């Protein structure tokens, strides 16, 4: 009886690593030191140079820099407008319990209206009411003086520290896609949830989320990918790749490379250096693109012209594979789950991916056909087991 009650009230374990905790704590300390030093230097000893709600702002800025509640406009706008609301309540109603409650209520409403919701803003409004004679005497100058200065310096410190410590800040809040757009989504976007589905659910949810929309979308997408890996992750590239790979070198003549493609009935050839490391890939599309796709009637003649050696050491006409190949192509390791290659082949348009061993040498090649066959066999085996 007592245990379920306690579990309902106790928080779940957080997922922040030790290094992330140290990063956040150090950032809050440095941010507050910078804010106090700059504000004291500008405002002097006699003035109120550091307000208590900055401690709460530091938690958001350095522990949750991706939160919509921690972005620059939320911090500066939320704190300042809350201070102004609190000063107005003191001027019209005087300090007291009713004024304090109304100040926090009005601050929240103003932050909602101005889209600068920042939880410490409620504390700024309350501090303006109960802060004592010095704060009351400052009036609106309290919000436009120490509160504004503290907030601006704290945000500047967060921009510097978060980016130097590997956290993107400000965290841009991307505009949701137009639900009426007619452009067909990418292949992987037609599977699982789509951005329009997320927008509809968020509208239905109707509450404030302390996570940006793009982060939430990325988390859901990664969760879907993790689920796919659980179903198909046991299939690795080494299990389905073609091992008898036909390869060429940088200096292989174009005619020879084309003949190899036709003879072995392959659509792409990895380009290797003398150490058998992949430096490029040449495909039928590369040949056609350099032959000129704008005139289909003369394409055969253009292709023959491309393949025919010019006999000159210098010229604009490509002579060898290295001049038309795609350099530094996407590769996969032997133990890469094939599910990781689905977005590359479906969305990025890759038809062939070279597979390399631990030393980076070419060990095989994986095509879209190999991938589809493996996923089909895996799904068929799953259905047979279920039956």
Tab-separated table of C-alpha atoms in Angstrom:
chain	number	residue	atom	x	y	z
A	1	UNK	CA	0.000	0.000	0.000
A	2	UNK	CA	2.745	2.437	1.014
A	3	UNK	CA	5.153	1.395	-1.750
A	4	UNK	CA	2.839	2.230	-4.701
A	5	UNK	CA	2.110	5.590	-3.066
A	6	UNK	CA	5.801	6.377	-2.714
A	7	UNK	CA	6.525	5.258	-6.288
A	8	UNK	CA	3.847	7.633	-7.494
A	9	UNK	CA	5.503	10.586	-5.761
A	10	UNK	CA	9.190	9.766	-6.184
A	11	UNK	CA	10.915	10.846	-9.424
A	12	UNK	CA	12.232	8.405	-11.986
A	13	UNK	CA	16.005	8.029	-12.329
A	14	UNK	CA	17.387	10.601	-14.759
A	15	UNK	CA	19.520	9.696	-17.743
A	16	UNK	CA	22.122	12.483	-17.478
A	17	UNK	CA	25.677	11.157	-17.438
A	18	UNK	CA	28.234	12.193	-14.818
A	19	UNK	CA	30.061	14.342	-17.341
A	20	UNK	CA	26.805	16.104	-18.263
A	21	UNK	CA	26.074	16.803	-14.588
A	22	UNK	CA	29.551	18.248	-14.081
A	23	UNK	CA	29.178	20.314	-17.248
A	24	UNK	CA	25.859	21.778	-16.067
A	25	UNK	CA	27.071	22.513	-12.517
A	26	UNK	CA	30.231	24.195	-13.758
A	27	UNK	CA	28.289	26.248	-16.272
A	28	UNK	CA	25.819	27.489	-13.651
A	29	UNK	CA	28.672	28.508	-11.357
A	30	UNK	CA	30.559	30.360	-14.100
A	31	UNK	CA	27.370	31.958	-15.434
A	32	UNK	CA	26.383	33.333	-12.033
A	33	UNK	CA	29.935	34.542	-11.340
A	34	UNK	CA	30.025	36.362	-14.670
A	35	UNK	CA	26.574	37.860	-14.101
A	36	UNK	CA	27.403	39.030	-10.568
A	37	UNK	CA	30.769	40.515	-11.570
A	38	UNK	CA	29.442	42.395	-14.620
A	39	UNK	CA	26.340	43.650	-12.829
A	40	UNK	CA	28.304	44.789	-9.759
A	41	UNK	CA	30.776	46.617	-12.000
A	42	UNK	CA	28.009	48.404	-13.910
A	43	UNK	CA	25.541	49.054	-11.086
A	44	UNK	CA	27.907	49.690	-8.186
A	45	UNK	CA	27.904	48.726	-4.509
A	46	UNK	CA	24.828	50.638	-3.418
A	47	UNK	CA	22.494	49.189	-6.023
A	48	UNK	CA	20.827	45.776	-6.141
A	49	UNK	CA	23.122	44.073	-8.633
A	50	UNK	CA	22.084	40.388	-8.482
A	51	UNK	CA	18.508	39.088	-8.109
A	52	UNK	CA	17.761	35.673	-6.603
A	53	UNK	CA	15.664	34.253	-9.501
A	54	UNK	CA	18.856	34.194	-11.614
A	55	UNK	CA	19.739	30.988	-9.766
A	56	UNK	CA	16.649	29.342	-11.238
A	57	UNK	CA	17.438	30.769	-14.677
A	58	UNK	CA	20.904	29.240	-14.407
A	59	UNK	CA	19.362	25.778	-13.937
A	60	UNK	CA	17.455	26.103	-17.193
A	61	UNK	CA	20.241	27.759	-19.179
A	62	UNK	CA	22.973	25.292	-18.285
A	63	UNK	CA	21.094	22.086	-17.442
A	64	UNK	CA	18.349	22.326	-20.098
A	65	UNK	CA	19.777	24.518	-22.882
A	66	UNK	CA	17.526	22.850	-25.485
A	67	UNK	CA	14.334	23.643	-23.573
A	68	UNK	CA	11.952	26.194	-25.138
A	69	UNK	CA	11.784	27.754	-21.655
A	70	UNK	CA	15.540	28.450	-21.700
A	71	UNK	CA	15.905	30.294	-25.008
A	72	UNK	CA	17.151	33.916	-25.030
A	73	UNK	CA	13.768	35.546	-25.593
A	74	UNK	CA	12.189	33.381	-22.913
A	75	UNK	CA	14.872	34.301	-20.366
A	76	UNK	CA	15.175	38.014	-21.052
A	77	UNK	CA	11.572	38.686	-22.041
A	78	UNK	CA	10.095	36.457	-19.332
A	79	UNK	CA	12.141	37.940	-16.490
A	80	UNK	CA	11.733	41.565	-17.551
A	81	UNK	CA	7.990	41.460	-18.260
A	82	UNK	CA	7.432	39.655	-14.944
A	83	UNK	CA	9.369	42.390	-13.132
A	84	UNK	CA	7.263	45.041	-14.836
A	85	UNK	CA	4.039	43.285	-13.851
A	86	UNK	CA	5.246	42.995	-10.254
A	87	UNK	CA	6.195	46.688	-10.111
A	88	UNK	CA	2.776	47.663	-11.500
A	89	UNK	CA	1.024	45.604	-8.804
A	90	UNK	CA	3.084	47.273	-6.055
A	91	UNK	CA	2.330	50.744	-7.434
A	92	UNK	CA	-1.430	50.138	-7.749
A	93	UNK	CA	-2.118	47.816	-4.812
A	94	UNK	CA	0.906	48.207	-2.567
A	95	UNK	CA	2.932	45.290	-1.155
A	96	UNK	CA	0.938	42.470	0.372
A	97	UNK	CA	-0.358	38.937	-0.104
A	98	UNK	CA	-2.978	39.879	-2.691
A	99	UNK	CA	-0.445	41.897	-4.671
A	100	UNK	CA	2.063	39.029	-4.592
A	101	UNK	CA	-0.464	36.490	-5.855
A	102	UNK	CA	-1.771	38.835	-8.541
A	103	UNK	CA	1.773	39.665	-9.679
A	104	UNK	CA	2.663	36.009	-10.272
A	105	UNK	CA	-0.661	35.387	-11.997
A	106	UNK	CA	-0.271	38.433	-14.242
A	107	UNK	CA	3.340	37.534	-15.023
A	108	UNK	CA	2.349	34.072	-16.232
A	109	UNK	CA	-0.432	35.507	-18.384
A	110	UNK	CA	1.927	38.105	-19.881
A	111	UNK	CA	4.599	35.481	-20.617
A	112	UNK	CA	2.036	33.287	-22.349
A	113	UNK	CA	0.848	36.243	-24.435
A	114	UNK	CA	4.380	37.282	-25.432
A	115	UNK	CA	5.572	33.682	-25.977
A	116	UNK	CA	8.390	34.078	-23.445
A	117	UNK	CA	7.333	31.580	-20.769
A	118	UNK	CA	10.204	31.269	-18.275
A	119	UNK	CA	9.504	29.699	-14.838
A	120	UNK	CA	11.892	31.990	-12.895
A	121	UNK	CA	9.781	34.891	-14.165
A	122	UNK	CA	7.186	34.003	-11.534
A	123	UNK	CA	9.890	34.382	-8.902
A	124	UNK	CA	10.933	37.754	-10.371
A	125	UNK	CA	7.348	39.025	-10.061
A	126	UNK	CA	7.132	37.777	-6.485
A	127	UNK	CA	10.524	39.275	-5.596
A	128	UNK	CA	9.373	42.650	-6.943
A	129	UNK	CA	6.449	42.603	-4.516
A	130	UNK	CA	8.105	41.214	-1.363
A	131	UNK	CA	11.671	42.427	-1.999
A	132	UNK	CA	11.573	45.214	0.560
A	133	UNK	CA	11.893	48.999	0.491
A	134	UNK	CA	14.917	49.090	-1.853
A	135	UNK	CA	13.083	47.096	-4.523
A	136	UNK	CA	9.866	49.063	-4.043
A	137	UNK	CA	11.760	52.344	-4.341
A	138	UNK	CA	13.320	51.206	-7.618
A	139	UNK	CA	9.849	50.560	-9.081
A	140	UNK	CA	9.915	49.801	-12.789
A	141	UNK	CA	13.648	50.503	-12.731
A	142	UNK	CA	14.119	47.180	-10.916
A	143	UNK	CA	12.903	45.293	-13.988
A	144	UNK	CA	14.713	47.551	-16.458
A	145	UNK	CA	17.902	47.649	-14.392
A	146	UNK	CA	19.264	44.631	-12.509
A	147	UNK	CA	16.714	42.131	-13.861
A	148	UNK	CA	17.358	43.084	-17.496
A	149	UNK	CA	21.124	43.291	-17.007
A	150	UNK	CA	21.320	40.002	-15.092
A	151	UNK	CA	19.248	38.200	-17.713
A	152	UNK	CA	21.240	39.546	-20.662
A	153	UNK	CA	24.634	38.700	-19.134
A	154	UNK	CA	23.408	35.251	-18.103
A	155	UNK	CA	22.217	34.534	-21.643
A	156	UNK	CA	25.539	35.726	-23.083
A	157	UNK	CA	27.395	33.420	-20.697
A	158	UNK	CA	25.130	30.528	-21.696
A	159	UNK	CA	25.795	31.129	-25.402
A	160	UNK	CA	29.561	31.002	-24.850
A	161	UNK	CA	29.693	28.134	-22.362
A	162	UNK	CA	27.125	25.816	-23.947
A	163	UNK	CA	28.634	26.053	-27.415
A	164	UNK	CA	32.176	25.621	-26.097
A	165	UNK	CA	31.086	22.549	-24.119
A	166	UNK	CA	29.308	20.917	-27.062
A	167	UNK	CA	25.693	22.012	-26.513
A	168	UNK	CA	23.939	23.988	-29.245
A	169	UNK	CA	22.562	27.253	-27.859
A	170	UNK	CA	20.402	29.052	-28.718
A	171	UNK	CA	18.460	25.970	-29.701
A	172	UNK	CA	16.530	26.995	-32.817
A	173	UNK	CA	12.868	26.081	-32.693
A	174	UNK	CA	12.152	24.919	-36.247
A	175	UNK	CA	8.903	25.951	-37.893
A	176	UNK	CA	6.496	22.987	-38.255
A	177	UNK	CA	6.066	21.860	-41.847
A	178	UNK	CA	3.051	23.052	-43.814
A	179	UNK	CA	0.385	20.316	-43.464
A	180	UNK	CA	-1.105	21.383	-46.820
A	181	UNK	CA	2.161	20.969	-48.732
A	182	UNK	CA	1.781	18.699	-51.729
A	183	UNK	CA	5.390	17.525	-51.895
A	184	UNK	CA	5.638	13.796	-51.317
A	185	UNK	CA	7.751	12.973	-48.228
A	186	UNK	CA	10.933	10.934	-48.421
A	187	UNK	CA	10.479	7.137	-48.492
A	188	UNK	CA	11.258	6.674	-44.790
A	189	UNK	CA	8.899	9.560	-44.052
A	190	UNK	CA	6.023	7.566	-45.522
A	191	UNK	CA	6.606	4.862	-42.910
A	192	UNK	CA	5.706	5.279	-39.262
A	193	UNK	CA	4.698	8.735	-38.042
A	194	UNK	CA	4.965	11.924	-40.078
A	195	UNK	CA	5.562	15.494	-38.838
A	196	UNK	CA	1.896	16.333	-39.447
A	197	UNK	CA	0.933	13.497	-37.095
A	198	UNK	CA	3.162	14.951	-34.371
A	199	UNK	CA	1.677	18.424	-34.849
A	200	UNK	CA	-1.856	17.043	-34.560
A	201	UNK	CA	-1.010	15.160	-31.355
A	202	UNK	CA	0.640	18.240	-29.821
A	203	UNK	CA	-2.440	20.341	-30.593
A	204	UNK	CA	-4.611	17.679	-28.997
A	205	UNK	CA	-2.280	17.471	-25.973
A	206	UNK	CA	-2.734	21.193	-25.393
A	207	UNK	CA	-0.163	21.557	-22.595
A	208	UNK	CA	3.261	23.128	-22.235
A	209	UNK	CA	6.109	20.754	-23.068
A	210	UNK	CA	9.598	21.379	-21.714
A	211	UNK	CA	11.168	20.002	-24.890
A	212	UNK	CA	11.467	21.554	-28.326
A	213	UNK	CA	9.357	20.165	-31.145
A	214	UNK	CA	12.359	19.207	-33.284
A	215	UNK	CA	13.996	17.379	-30.369
A	216	UNK	CA	10.763	15.523	-29.684
A	217	UNK	CA	10.507	14.519	-33.356
A	218	UNK	CA	14.130	13.332	-33.348
A	219	UNK	CA	13.557	11.267	-30.184
A	220	UNK	CA	10.511	9.575	-31.690
A	221	UNK	CA	12.364	8.857	-34.933
A	222	UNK	CA	15.310	7.363	-33.035
A	223	UNK	CA	12.868	5.263	-30.996
A	224	UNK	CA	11.327	3.933	-34.204
A	225	UNK	CA	14.789	3.120	-35.537
A	226	UNK	CA	15.632	1.348	-32.274
A	227	UNK	CA	12.468	-0.737	-32.646
A	228	UNK	CA	13.458	-1.658	-36.219
A	229	UNK	CA	16.916	-2.619	-34.973
A	230	UNK	CA	15.351	-4.879	-32.376
A	231	UNK	CA	13.454	-6.679	-35.141
A	232	UNK	CA	16.103	-6.702	-37.860
A	233	UNK	CA	19.284	-5.709	-36.027
A	234	UNK	CA	20.664	-9.251	-35.971
A	235	UNK	CA	21.301	-9.017	-39.722
A	236	UNK	CA	24.693	-7.435	-40.369
A	237	UNK	CA	26.289	-6.243	-43.578
A	238	UNK	CA	28.783	-9.113	-43.494
A	239	UNK	CA	25.916	-11.613	-43.752
A	240	UNK	CA	24.352	-10.358	-46.971
A	241	UNK	CA	27.016	-8.357	-48.840
A	242	UNK	CA	28.577	-9.466	-52.116
A	243	UNK	CA	32.118	-10.581	-51.384
A	244	UNK	CA	33.391	-11.170	-54.917
A	245	UNK	CA	33.606	-7.463	-55.619
A	246	UNK	CA	34.730	-6.190	-59.000
A	247	UNK	CA	36.904	-3.143	-58.346
A	248	UNK	CA	38.903	-0.593	-60.307
A	249	UNK	CA	41.642	1.905	-59.543
A	250	UNK	CA	41.858	5.653	-60.013
A	251	UNK	CA	43.761	5.269	-63.281
A	252	UNK	CA	41.604	2.545	-64.825
A	253	UNK	CA	40.575	3.643	-68.330
A	254	UNK	CA	36.887	4.440	-68.720
A	255	UNK	CA	36.401	1.899	-71.511
A	256	UNK	CA	37.827	-0.891	-69.328
A	257	UNK	CA	35.614	0.061	-66.389
A	258	UNK	CA	32.527	0.126	-68.622
A	259	UNK	CA	33.386	-3.301	-70.046
A	260	UNK	CA	33.768	-4.701	-66.520
A	261	UNK	CA	30.297	-3.422	-65.638
A	262	UNK	CA	28.744	-4.967	-68.724
A	263	UNK	CA	30.586	-8.273	-68.376
A	264	UNK	CA	29.812	-8.787	-64.684
A	265	UNK	CA	26.358	-7.173	-64.900
A	266	UNK	CA	26.974	-4.746	-62.078
A	267	UNK	CA	25.898	-1.111	-61.870
A	268	UNK	CA	28.740	0.239	-59.719
A	269	UNK	CA	32.419	-0.412	-59.064
A	270	UNK	CA	34.332	0.602	-55.902
A	271	UNK	CA	37.488	2.559	-56.679
A	272	UNK	CA	40.426	1.430	-54.514
A	273	UNK	CA	43.904	2.734	-53.841
A	274	UNK	CA	46.919	0.379	-53.768
A	275	UNK	CA	46.143	-0.421	-50.113
A	276	UNK	CA	42.617	-1.609	-51.093
A	277	UNK	CA	40.975	1.267	-49.296
A	278	UNK	CA	37.890	2.804	-50.866
A	279	UNK	CA	38.570	6.239	-52.344
A	280	UNK	CA	35.501	6.452	-54.561
A	281	UNK	CA	32.768	4.653	-56.425
A	282	UNK	CA	31.882	4.827	-60.112
A	283	UNK	CA	28.428	3.919	-61.361
A	284	UNK	CA	26.549	3.746	-64.619
A	285	UNK	CA	24.981	7.054	-63.651
A	286	UNK	CA	28.431	8.674	-63.609
A	287	UNK	CA	29.062	7.485	-67.164
A	288	UNK	CA	25.674	8.710	-68.372
A	289	UNK	CA	26.018	12.054	-66.609
A	290	UNK	CA	29.389	12.757	-68.225
A	291	UNK	CA	28.050	11.603	-71.582
A	292	UNK	CA	25.376	14.312	-71.537
A	293	UNK	CA	21.818	13.484	-70.529
A	294	UNK	CA	20.280	16.526	-72.172
A	295	UNK	CA	20.109	14.916	-75.630
A	296	UNK	CA	18.807	11.345	-75.533
A	297	UNK	CA	18.901	10.904	-79.313
A	298	UNK	CA	22.677	11.266	-79.417
A	299	UNK	CA	23.378	9.561	-76.095
A	300	UNK	CA	24.892	6.370	-77.603
A	301	UNK	CA	27.270	8.435	-79.705
A	302	UNK	CA	28.173	10.597	-76.714
A	303	UNK	CA	28.833	7.508	-74.612
A	304	UNK	CA	31.091	6.049	-77.310
A	305	UNK	CA	32.947	9.359	-77.451
A	306	UNK	CA	33.421	9.308	-73.668
A	307	UNK	CA	34.783	5.752	-73.696
A	308	UNK	CA	37.105	6.300	-76.662
A	309	UNK	CA	40.639	7.330	-75.526
A	310	UNK	CA	41.690	10.718	-76.857
A	311	UNK	CA	45.390	9.862	-76.979
A	312	UNK	CA	46.277	13.174	-75.329
A	313	UNK	CA	47.846	13.586	-71.892
A	314	UNK	CA	46.013	16.849	-71.227
A	315	UNK	CA	42.491	17.892	-72.098
A	316	UNK	CA	38.973	18.478	-70.827
A	317	UNK	CA	37.689	15.025	-71.760
A	318	UNK	CA	37.745	12.482	-68.875
A	319	UNK	CA	40.023	9.544	-69.588
A	320	UNK	CA	40.139	7.497	-66.378
A	321	UNK	CA	37.757	6.421	-63.624
A	322	UNK	CA	39.139	8.883	-61.087
A	323	UNK	CA	37.933	11.800	-63.186
A	324	UNK	CA	34.243	10.841	-63.076
A	325	UNK	CA	33.933	8.822	-59.835
A	326	UNK	CA	32.132	9.961	-56.694
A	327	UNK	CA	34.955	10.606	-54.230
A	328	UNK	CA	34.809	9.649	-50.541
A	329	UNK	CA	31.601	7.637	-50.797
A	330	UNK	CA	29.495	6.458	-47.884
A	331	UNK	CA	30.806	3.136	-46.546
A	332	UNK	CA	29.612	0.636	-43.938
A	333	UNK	CA	31.459	-1.642	-41.537
A	334	UNK	CA	31.119	-5.420	-41.553
A	335	UNK	CA	29.106	-5.407	-38.318
A	336	UNK	CA	26.803	-2.515	-39.266
A	337	UNK	CA	23.126	-3.527	-38.895
A	338	UNK	CA	21.432	-3.337	-42.256
A	339	UNK	CA	18.646	-1.263	-40.714
A	340	UNK	CA	21.141	1.617	-40.422
A	341	UNK	CA	21.477	1.622	-44.210
A	342	UNK	CA	17.765	1.994	-44.930
A	343	UNK	CA	17.696	5.829	-44.599
A	344	UNK	CA	20.858	6.120	-46.706
A	345	UNK	CA	19.474	4.069	-49.553
A	346	UNK	CA	15.858	5.205	-49.296
A	347	UNK	CA	16.260	8.928	-48.642
A	348	UNK	CA	19.786	9.754	-49.848
A	349	UNK	CA	19.450	7.856	-53.120
A	350	UNK	CA	22.463	5.592	-52.626
A	351	UNK	CA	22.174	2.380	-54.656
A	352	UNK	CA	25.462	0.751	-53.638
A	353	UNK	CA	27.461	1.018	-50.398
A	354	UNK	CA	30.981	-0.453	-50.134
A	355	UNK	CA	31.625	-2.488	-46.974
A	356	UNK	CA	35.011	-2.191	-45.276
A	357	UNK	CA	36.774	-4.320	-42.656
A	358	UNK	CA	38.391	-3.212	-39.381
A	359	UNK	CA	41.455	-1.928	-41.245
A	360	UNK	CA	39.330	0.089	-43.674
A	361	UNK	CA	39.973	-2.218	-46.628
A	362	UNK	CA	37.215	-3.106	-49.063
A	363	UNK	CA	35.554	-6.368	-48.024
A	364	UNK	CA	32.381	-6.312	-50.095
A	365	UNK	CA	29.559	-4.226	-51.481
A	366	UNK	CA	25.878	-3.954	-50.605
A	367	UNK	CA	23.170	-3.024	-53.095
A	368	UNK	CA	19.533	-2.014	-52.695
A	369	UNK	CA	18.552	-5.433	-53.995
A	370	UNK	CA	20.599	-7.146	-51.276
A	371	UNK	CA	18.964	-4.978	-48.634
A	372	UNK	CA	15.410	-5.584	-49.833
A	373	UNK	CA	15.992	-9.332	-50.087
A	374	UNK	CA	17.355	-9.503	-46.539
A	375	UNK	CA	14.468	-7.503	-45.067
A	376	UNK	CA	11.967	-9.608	-46.989
A	377	UNK	CA	13.482	-12.895	-45.770
A	378	UNK	CA	13.640	-11.615	-42.199
A	379	UNK	CA	9.997	-10.532	-42.268
A	380	UNK	CA	8.962	-13.826	-43.882
A	381	UNK	CA	10.783	-15.808	-41.165
A	382	UNK	CA	9.090	-13.661	-38.501
A	383	UNK	CA	5.651	-14.368	-39.957
A	384	UNK	CA	6.371	-18.092	-40.148
A	385	UNK	CA	7.390	-18.159	-36.490
A	386	UNK	CA	4.234	-16.303	-35.521
A	387	UNK	CA	2.119	-18.789	-37.458
